[in-house]
PDB file of C-alpha atoms in Angstrom:
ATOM      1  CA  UNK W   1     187.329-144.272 228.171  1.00 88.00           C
ATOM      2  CA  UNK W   2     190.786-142.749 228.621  1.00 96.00           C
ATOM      3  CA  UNK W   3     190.747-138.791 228.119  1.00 98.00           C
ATOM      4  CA  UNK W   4     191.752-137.664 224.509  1.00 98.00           C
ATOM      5  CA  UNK W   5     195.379-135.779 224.520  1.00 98.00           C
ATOM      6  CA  UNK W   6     197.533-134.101 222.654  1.00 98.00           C
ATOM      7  CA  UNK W   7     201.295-132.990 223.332  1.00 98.00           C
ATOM      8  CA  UNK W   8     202.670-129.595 222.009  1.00 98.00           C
ATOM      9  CA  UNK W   9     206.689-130.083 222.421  1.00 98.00           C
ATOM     10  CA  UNK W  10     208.464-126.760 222.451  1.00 97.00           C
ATOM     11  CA  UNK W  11     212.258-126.605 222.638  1.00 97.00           C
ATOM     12  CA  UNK W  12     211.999-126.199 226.903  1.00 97.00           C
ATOM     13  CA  UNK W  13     208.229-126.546 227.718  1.00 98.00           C
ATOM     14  CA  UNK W  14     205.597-129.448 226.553  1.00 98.00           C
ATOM     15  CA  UNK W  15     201.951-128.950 227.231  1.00 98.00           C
ATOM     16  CA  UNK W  16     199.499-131.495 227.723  1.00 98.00           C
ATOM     17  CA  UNK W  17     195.905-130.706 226.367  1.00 98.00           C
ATOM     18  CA  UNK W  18     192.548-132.533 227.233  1.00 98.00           C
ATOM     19  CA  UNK W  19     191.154-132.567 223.280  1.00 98.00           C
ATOM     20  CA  UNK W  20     187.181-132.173 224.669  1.00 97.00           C
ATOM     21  CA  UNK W  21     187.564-130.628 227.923  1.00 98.00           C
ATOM     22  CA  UNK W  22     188.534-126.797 227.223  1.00 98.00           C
ATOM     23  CA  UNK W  23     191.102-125.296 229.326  1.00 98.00           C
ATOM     24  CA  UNK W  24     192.466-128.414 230.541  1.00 98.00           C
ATOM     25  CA  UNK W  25     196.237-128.076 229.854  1.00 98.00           C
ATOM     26  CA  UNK W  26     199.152-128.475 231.711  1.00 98.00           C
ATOM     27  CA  UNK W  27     203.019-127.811 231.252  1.00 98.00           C
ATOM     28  CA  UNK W  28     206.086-129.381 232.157  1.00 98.00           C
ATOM     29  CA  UNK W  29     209.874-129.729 230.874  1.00 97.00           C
ATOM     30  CA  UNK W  30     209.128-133.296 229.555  1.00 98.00           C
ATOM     31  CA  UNK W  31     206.330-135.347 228.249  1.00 98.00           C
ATOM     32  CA  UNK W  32     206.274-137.278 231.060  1.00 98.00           C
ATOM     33  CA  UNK W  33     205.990-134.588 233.125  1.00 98.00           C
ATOM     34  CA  UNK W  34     203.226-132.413 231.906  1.00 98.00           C
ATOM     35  CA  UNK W  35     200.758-135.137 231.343  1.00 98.00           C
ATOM     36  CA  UNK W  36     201.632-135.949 235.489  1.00 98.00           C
ATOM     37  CA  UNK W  37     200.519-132.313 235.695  1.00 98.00           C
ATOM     38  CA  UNK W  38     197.386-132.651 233.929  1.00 98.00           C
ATOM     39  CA  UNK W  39     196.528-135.723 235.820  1.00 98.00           C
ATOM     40  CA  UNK W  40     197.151-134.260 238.814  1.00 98.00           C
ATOM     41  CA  UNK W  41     194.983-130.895 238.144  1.00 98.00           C
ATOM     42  CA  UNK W  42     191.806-133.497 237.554  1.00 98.00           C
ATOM     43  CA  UNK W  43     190.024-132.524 240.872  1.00 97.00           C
ATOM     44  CA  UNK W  44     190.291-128.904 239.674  1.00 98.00           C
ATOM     45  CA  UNK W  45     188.908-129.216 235.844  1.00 98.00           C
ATOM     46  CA  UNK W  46     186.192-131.215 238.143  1.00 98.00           C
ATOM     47  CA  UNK W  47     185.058-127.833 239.572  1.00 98.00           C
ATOM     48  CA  UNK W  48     184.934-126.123 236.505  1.00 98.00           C
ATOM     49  CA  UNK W  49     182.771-129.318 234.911  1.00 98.00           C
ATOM     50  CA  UNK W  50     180.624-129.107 237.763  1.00 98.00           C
ATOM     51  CA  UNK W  51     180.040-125.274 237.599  1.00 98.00           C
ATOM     52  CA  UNK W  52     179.183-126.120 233.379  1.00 98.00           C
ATOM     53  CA  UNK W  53     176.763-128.590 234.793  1.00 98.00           C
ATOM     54  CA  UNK W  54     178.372-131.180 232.577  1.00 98.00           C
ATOM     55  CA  UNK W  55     179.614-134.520 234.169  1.00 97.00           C
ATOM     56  CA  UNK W  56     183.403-135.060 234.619  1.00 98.00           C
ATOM     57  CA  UNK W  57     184.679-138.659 234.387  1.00 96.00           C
ATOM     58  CA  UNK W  58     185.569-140.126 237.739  1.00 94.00           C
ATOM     59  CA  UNK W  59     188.705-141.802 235.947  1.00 95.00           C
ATOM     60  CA  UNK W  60     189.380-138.538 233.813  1.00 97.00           C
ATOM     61  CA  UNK W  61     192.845-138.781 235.191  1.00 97.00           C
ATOM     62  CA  UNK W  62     193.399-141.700 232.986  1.00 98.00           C
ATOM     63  CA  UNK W  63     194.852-140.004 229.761  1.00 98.00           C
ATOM     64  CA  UNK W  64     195.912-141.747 226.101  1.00 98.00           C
ATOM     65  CA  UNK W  65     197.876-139.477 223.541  1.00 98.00           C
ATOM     66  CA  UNK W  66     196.524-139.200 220.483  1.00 98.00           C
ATOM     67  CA  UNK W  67     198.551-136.741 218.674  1.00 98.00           C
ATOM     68  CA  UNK W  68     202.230-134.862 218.900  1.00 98.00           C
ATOM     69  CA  UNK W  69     202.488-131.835 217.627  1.00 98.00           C
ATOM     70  CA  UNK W  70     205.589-129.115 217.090  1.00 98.00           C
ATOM     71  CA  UNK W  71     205.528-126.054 219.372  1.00 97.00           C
ATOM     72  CA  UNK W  72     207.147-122.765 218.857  1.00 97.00           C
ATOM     73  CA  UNK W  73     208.071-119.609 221.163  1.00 97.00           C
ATOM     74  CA  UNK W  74     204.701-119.153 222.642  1.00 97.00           C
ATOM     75  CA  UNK W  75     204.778-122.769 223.653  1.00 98.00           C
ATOM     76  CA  UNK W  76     208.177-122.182 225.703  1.00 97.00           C
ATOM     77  CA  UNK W  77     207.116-118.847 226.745  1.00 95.00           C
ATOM     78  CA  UNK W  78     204.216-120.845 228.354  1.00 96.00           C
ATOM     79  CA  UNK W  79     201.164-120.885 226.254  1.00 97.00           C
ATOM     80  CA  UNK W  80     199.212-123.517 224.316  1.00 98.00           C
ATOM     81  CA  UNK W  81     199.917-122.401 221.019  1.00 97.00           C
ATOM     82  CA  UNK W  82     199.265-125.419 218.549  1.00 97.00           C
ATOM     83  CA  UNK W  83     196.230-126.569 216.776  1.00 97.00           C
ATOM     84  CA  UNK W  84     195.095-130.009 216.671  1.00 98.00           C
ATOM     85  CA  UNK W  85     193.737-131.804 213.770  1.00 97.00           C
ATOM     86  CA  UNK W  86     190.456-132.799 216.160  1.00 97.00           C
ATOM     87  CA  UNK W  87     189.982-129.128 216.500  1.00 97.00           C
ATOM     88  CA  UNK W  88     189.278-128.473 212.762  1.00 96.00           C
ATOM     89  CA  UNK W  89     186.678-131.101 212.789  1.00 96.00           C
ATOM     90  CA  UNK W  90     183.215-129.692 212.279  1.00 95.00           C
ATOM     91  CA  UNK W  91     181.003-128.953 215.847  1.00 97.00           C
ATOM     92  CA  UNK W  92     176.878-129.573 215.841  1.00 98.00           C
ATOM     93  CA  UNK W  93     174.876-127.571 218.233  1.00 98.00           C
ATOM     94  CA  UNK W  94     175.321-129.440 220.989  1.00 98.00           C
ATOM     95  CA  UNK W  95     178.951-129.553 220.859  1.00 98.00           C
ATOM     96  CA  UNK W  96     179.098-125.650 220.308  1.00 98.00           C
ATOM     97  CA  UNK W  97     177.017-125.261 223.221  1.00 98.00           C
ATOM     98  CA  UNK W  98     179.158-127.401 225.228  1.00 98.00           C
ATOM     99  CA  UNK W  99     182.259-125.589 224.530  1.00 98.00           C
ATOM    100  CA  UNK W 100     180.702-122.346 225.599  1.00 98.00           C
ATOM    101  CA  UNK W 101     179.349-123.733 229.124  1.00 98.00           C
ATOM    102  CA  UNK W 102     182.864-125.143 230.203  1.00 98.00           C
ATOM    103  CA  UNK W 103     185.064-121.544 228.489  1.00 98.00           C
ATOM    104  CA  UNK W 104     181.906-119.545 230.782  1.00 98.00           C
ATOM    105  CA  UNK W 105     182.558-121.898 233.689  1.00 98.00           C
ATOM    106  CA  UNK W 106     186.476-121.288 233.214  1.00 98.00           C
ATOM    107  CA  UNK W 107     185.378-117.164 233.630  1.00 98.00           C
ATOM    108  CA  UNK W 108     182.711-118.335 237.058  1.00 98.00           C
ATOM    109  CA  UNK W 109     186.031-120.157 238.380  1.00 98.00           C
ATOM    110  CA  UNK W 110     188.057-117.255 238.022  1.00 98.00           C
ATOM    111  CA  UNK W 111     186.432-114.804 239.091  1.00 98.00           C
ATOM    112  CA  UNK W 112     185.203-116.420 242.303  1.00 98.00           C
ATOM    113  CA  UNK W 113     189.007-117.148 242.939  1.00 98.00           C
ATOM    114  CA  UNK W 114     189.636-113.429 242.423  1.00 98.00           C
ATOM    115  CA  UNK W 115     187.180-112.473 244.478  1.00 98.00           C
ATOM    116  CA  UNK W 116     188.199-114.407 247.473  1.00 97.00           C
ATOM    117  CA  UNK W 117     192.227-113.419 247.410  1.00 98.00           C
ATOM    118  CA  UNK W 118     194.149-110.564 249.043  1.00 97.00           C
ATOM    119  CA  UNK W 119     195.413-108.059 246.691  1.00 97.00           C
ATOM    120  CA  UNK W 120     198.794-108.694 247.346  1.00 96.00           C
ATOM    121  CA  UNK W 121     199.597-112.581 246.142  1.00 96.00           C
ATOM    122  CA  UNK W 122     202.662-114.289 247.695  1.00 94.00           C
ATOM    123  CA  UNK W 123     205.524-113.919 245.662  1.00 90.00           C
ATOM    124  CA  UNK W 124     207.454-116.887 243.304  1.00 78.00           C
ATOM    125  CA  UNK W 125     210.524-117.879 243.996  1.00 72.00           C
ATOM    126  CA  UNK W 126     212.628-115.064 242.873  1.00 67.00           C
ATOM    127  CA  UNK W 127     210.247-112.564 243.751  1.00 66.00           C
ATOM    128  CA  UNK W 128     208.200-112.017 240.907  1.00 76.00           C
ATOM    129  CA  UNK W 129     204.667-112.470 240.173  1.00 89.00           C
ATOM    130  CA  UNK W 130     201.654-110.355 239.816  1.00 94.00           C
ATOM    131  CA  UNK W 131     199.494-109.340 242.388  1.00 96.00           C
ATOM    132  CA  UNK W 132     195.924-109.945 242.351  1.00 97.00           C
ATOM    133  CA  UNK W 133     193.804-106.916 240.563  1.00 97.00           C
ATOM    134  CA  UNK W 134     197.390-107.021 237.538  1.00 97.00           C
ATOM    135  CA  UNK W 135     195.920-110.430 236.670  1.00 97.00           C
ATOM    136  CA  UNK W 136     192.524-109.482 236.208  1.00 97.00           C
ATOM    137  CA  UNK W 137     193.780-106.822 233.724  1.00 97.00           C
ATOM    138  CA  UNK W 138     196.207-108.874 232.206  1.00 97.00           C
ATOM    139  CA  UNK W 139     193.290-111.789 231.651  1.00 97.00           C
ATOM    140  CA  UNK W 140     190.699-109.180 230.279  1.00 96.00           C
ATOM    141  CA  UNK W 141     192.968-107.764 228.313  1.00 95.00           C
ATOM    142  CA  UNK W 142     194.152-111.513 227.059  1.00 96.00           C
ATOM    143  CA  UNK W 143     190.804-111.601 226.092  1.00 96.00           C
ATOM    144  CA  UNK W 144     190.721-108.841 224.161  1.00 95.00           C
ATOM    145  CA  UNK W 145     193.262-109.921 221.691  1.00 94.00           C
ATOM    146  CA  UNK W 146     191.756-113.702 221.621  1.00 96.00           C
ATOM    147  CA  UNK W 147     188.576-112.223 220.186  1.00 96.00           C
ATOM    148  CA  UNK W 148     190.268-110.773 217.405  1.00 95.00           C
ATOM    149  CA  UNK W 149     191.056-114.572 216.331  1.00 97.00           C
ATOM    150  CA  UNK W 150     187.686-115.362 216.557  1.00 97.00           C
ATOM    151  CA  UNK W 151     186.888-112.815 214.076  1.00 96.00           C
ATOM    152  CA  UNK W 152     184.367-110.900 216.777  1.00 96.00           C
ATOM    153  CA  UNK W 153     184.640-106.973 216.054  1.00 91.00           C
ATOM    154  CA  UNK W 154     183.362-104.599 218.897  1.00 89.00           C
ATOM    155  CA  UNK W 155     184.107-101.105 219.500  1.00 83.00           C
ATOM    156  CA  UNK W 156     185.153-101.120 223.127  1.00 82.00           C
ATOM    157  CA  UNK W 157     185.844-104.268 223.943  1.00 84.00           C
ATOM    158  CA  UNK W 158     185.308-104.109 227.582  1.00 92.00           C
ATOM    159  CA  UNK W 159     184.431-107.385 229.875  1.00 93.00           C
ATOM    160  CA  UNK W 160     180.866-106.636 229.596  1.00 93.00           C
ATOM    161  CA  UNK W 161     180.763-106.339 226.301  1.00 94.00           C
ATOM    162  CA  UNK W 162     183.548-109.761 225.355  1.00 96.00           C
ATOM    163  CA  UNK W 163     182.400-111.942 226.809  1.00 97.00           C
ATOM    164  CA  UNK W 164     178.891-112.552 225.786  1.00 97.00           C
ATOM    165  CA  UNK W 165     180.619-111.848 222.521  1.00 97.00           C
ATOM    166  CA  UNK W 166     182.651-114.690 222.988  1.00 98.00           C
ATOM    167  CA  UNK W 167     180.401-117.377 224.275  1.00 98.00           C
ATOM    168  CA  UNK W 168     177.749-115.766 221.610  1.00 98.00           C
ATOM    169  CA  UNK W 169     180.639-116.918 218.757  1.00 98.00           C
ATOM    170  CA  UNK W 170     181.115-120.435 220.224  1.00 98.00           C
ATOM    171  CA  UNK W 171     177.110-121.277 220.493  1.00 98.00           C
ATOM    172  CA  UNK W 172     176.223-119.948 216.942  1.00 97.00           C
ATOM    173  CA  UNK W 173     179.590-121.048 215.057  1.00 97.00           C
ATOM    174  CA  UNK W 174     181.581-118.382 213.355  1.00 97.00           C
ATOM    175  CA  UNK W 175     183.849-118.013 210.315  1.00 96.00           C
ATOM    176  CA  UNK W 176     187.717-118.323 211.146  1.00 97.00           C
ATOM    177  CA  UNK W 177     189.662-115.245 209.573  1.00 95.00           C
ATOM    178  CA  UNK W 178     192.510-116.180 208.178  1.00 93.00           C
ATOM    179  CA  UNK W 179     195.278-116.781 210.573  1.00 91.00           C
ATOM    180  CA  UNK W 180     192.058-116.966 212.913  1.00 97.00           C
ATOM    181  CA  UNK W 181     191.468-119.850 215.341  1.00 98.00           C
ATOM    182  CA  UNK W 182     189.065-122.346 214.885  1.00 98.00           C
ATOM    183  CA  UNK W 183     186.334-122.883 217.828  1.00 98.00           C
ATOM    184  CA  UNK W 184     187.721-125.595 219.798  1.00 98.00           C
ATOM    185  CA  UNK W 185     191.342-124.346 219.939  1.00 98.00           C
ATOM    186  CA  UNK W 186     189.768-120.852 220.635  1.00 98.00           C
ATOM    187  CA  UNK W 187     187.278-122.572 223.525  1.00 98.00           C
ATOM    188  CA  UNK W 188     190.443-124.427 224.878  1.00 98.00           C
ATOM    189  CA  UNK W 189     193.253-121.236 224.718  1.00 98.00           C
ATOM    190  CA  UNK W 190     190.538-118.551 226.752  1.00 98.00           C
ATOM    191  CA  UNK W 191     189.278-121.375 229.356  1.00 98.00           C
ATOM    192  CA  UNK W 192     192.831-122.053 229.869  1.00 98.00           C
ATOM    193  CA  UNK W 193     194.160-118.554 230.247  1.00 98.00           C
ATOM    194  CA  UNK W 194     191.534-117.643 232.929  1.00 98.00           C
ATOM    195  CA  UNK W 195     191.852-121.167 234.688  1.00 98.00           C
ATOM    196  CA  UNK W 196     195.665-120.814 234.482  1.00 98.00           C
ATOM    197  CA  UNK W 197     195.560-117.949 236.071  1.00 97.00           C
ATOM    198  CA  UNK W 198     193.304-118.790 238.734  1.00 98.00           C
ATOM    199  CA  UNK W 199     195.039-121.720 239.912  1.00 97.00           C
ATOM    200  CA  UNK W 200     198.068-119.925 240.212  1.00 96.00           C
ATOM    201  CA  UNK W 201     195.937-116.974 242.399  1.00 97.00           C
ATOM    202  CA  UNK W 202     195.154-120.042 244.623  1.00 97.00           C
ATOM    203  CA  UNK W 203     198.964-121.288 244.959  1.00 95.00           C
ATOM    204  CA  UNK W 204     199.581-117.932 245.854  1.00 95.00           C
ATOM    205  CA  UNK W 205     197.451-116.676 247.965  1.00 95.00           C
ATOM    206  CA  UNK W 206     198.808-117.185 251.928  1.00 77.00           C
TER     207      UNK W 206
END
């Protein structure tokens, strides 16, 4: 079966998101070329399956879009920022606990990357670019504001403390807030923050 997609078209960015495979979303300045990006970042969601211990599709590469949806100025600033209908759609256990293997997998993959760069990343093309311990921060404290949308309160809100928070929210199922995100969007936007983030550590690192 071809993998489940939707496109989010912003005015200057379009992402292309795997519906069931959280985190798995790539960008580009035209349909066409996001979903190539997607496809071609297979072998990588493949590690983060494998680390989940859930079985990636050898022909996962073969997409079909299902829906097309409007972005906004997140989208273009480069983030996933639109719901899909599939992800209002009710979850049983199963799928809950799913969703919460592949978003903690997403964390394993990043962190190992972390682990194993320099400090100092190899800069973009014009010189920007954070260096290695910045996008730690900038991913916990990503993380910070995502559980907000998830409704999770906590006093601190440090790693040790979020994240079992997090994956604790996805298992059990959890009441949106308003303007809140539902559990599949919220499973899909944190995976593919901290996978984001660690492929570009990888592309950077000399």
């Amino acid at each position: 079966m071809p993998t489940k997609v939707y496109l989010e078209a912003g005015t200057r960015r379009v992402f292309a998101c795997a519906l069931d495979w959280p985190g798995w979303c790539r960008a580009g300045k035209t349909e066409e070329a996001a979903l190539d990006a997607l496809a071609a970042s297979a072998p990588r969601y493949a590690a983060v399956a494998e680390v989940a211990g859930i079985a990636f599709p050898a022909r996962a590469a073969t997409l079909s879009v299902v829906e097309r949806l409007p972005g906004n100025a997140t989208t273009d600033f480069g983030a996933p920022d639109a719901i899909a209908t599939h992800d209002r759609t009710p979850l049983t256990a199963a799928g809950r606990a799913r969703l919460a293997a592949l978003v903690d997998a997403s964390w394993t993959v990043f962190d190992r990357v972390a682990a194993g760069a320099p400090a100092v990343l190899r800069k973009g093309p014009r010189g920007g670019g954070r260096d290695r311990d910045a996008i730690v921060r900038h991913v916990d404290d990503a993380e910070a504001g995502y559980s907000r949308r998830m409704g999770i309160r906590l006093r601190h809100r440090t790693r040790a403390e979020l994240r079992p928070a997090i994956l604790a929210a996805l298992r059990d199922g959890y009441d949106v807030p308003e303007k809140g995100w539902p559990p599949r969007y919220a499973a899909r936007r944190i995976a593919w923050h901290a996978l984001d983030h660690a492929w570009e550590i990888e592309d950077r690192t000399d």
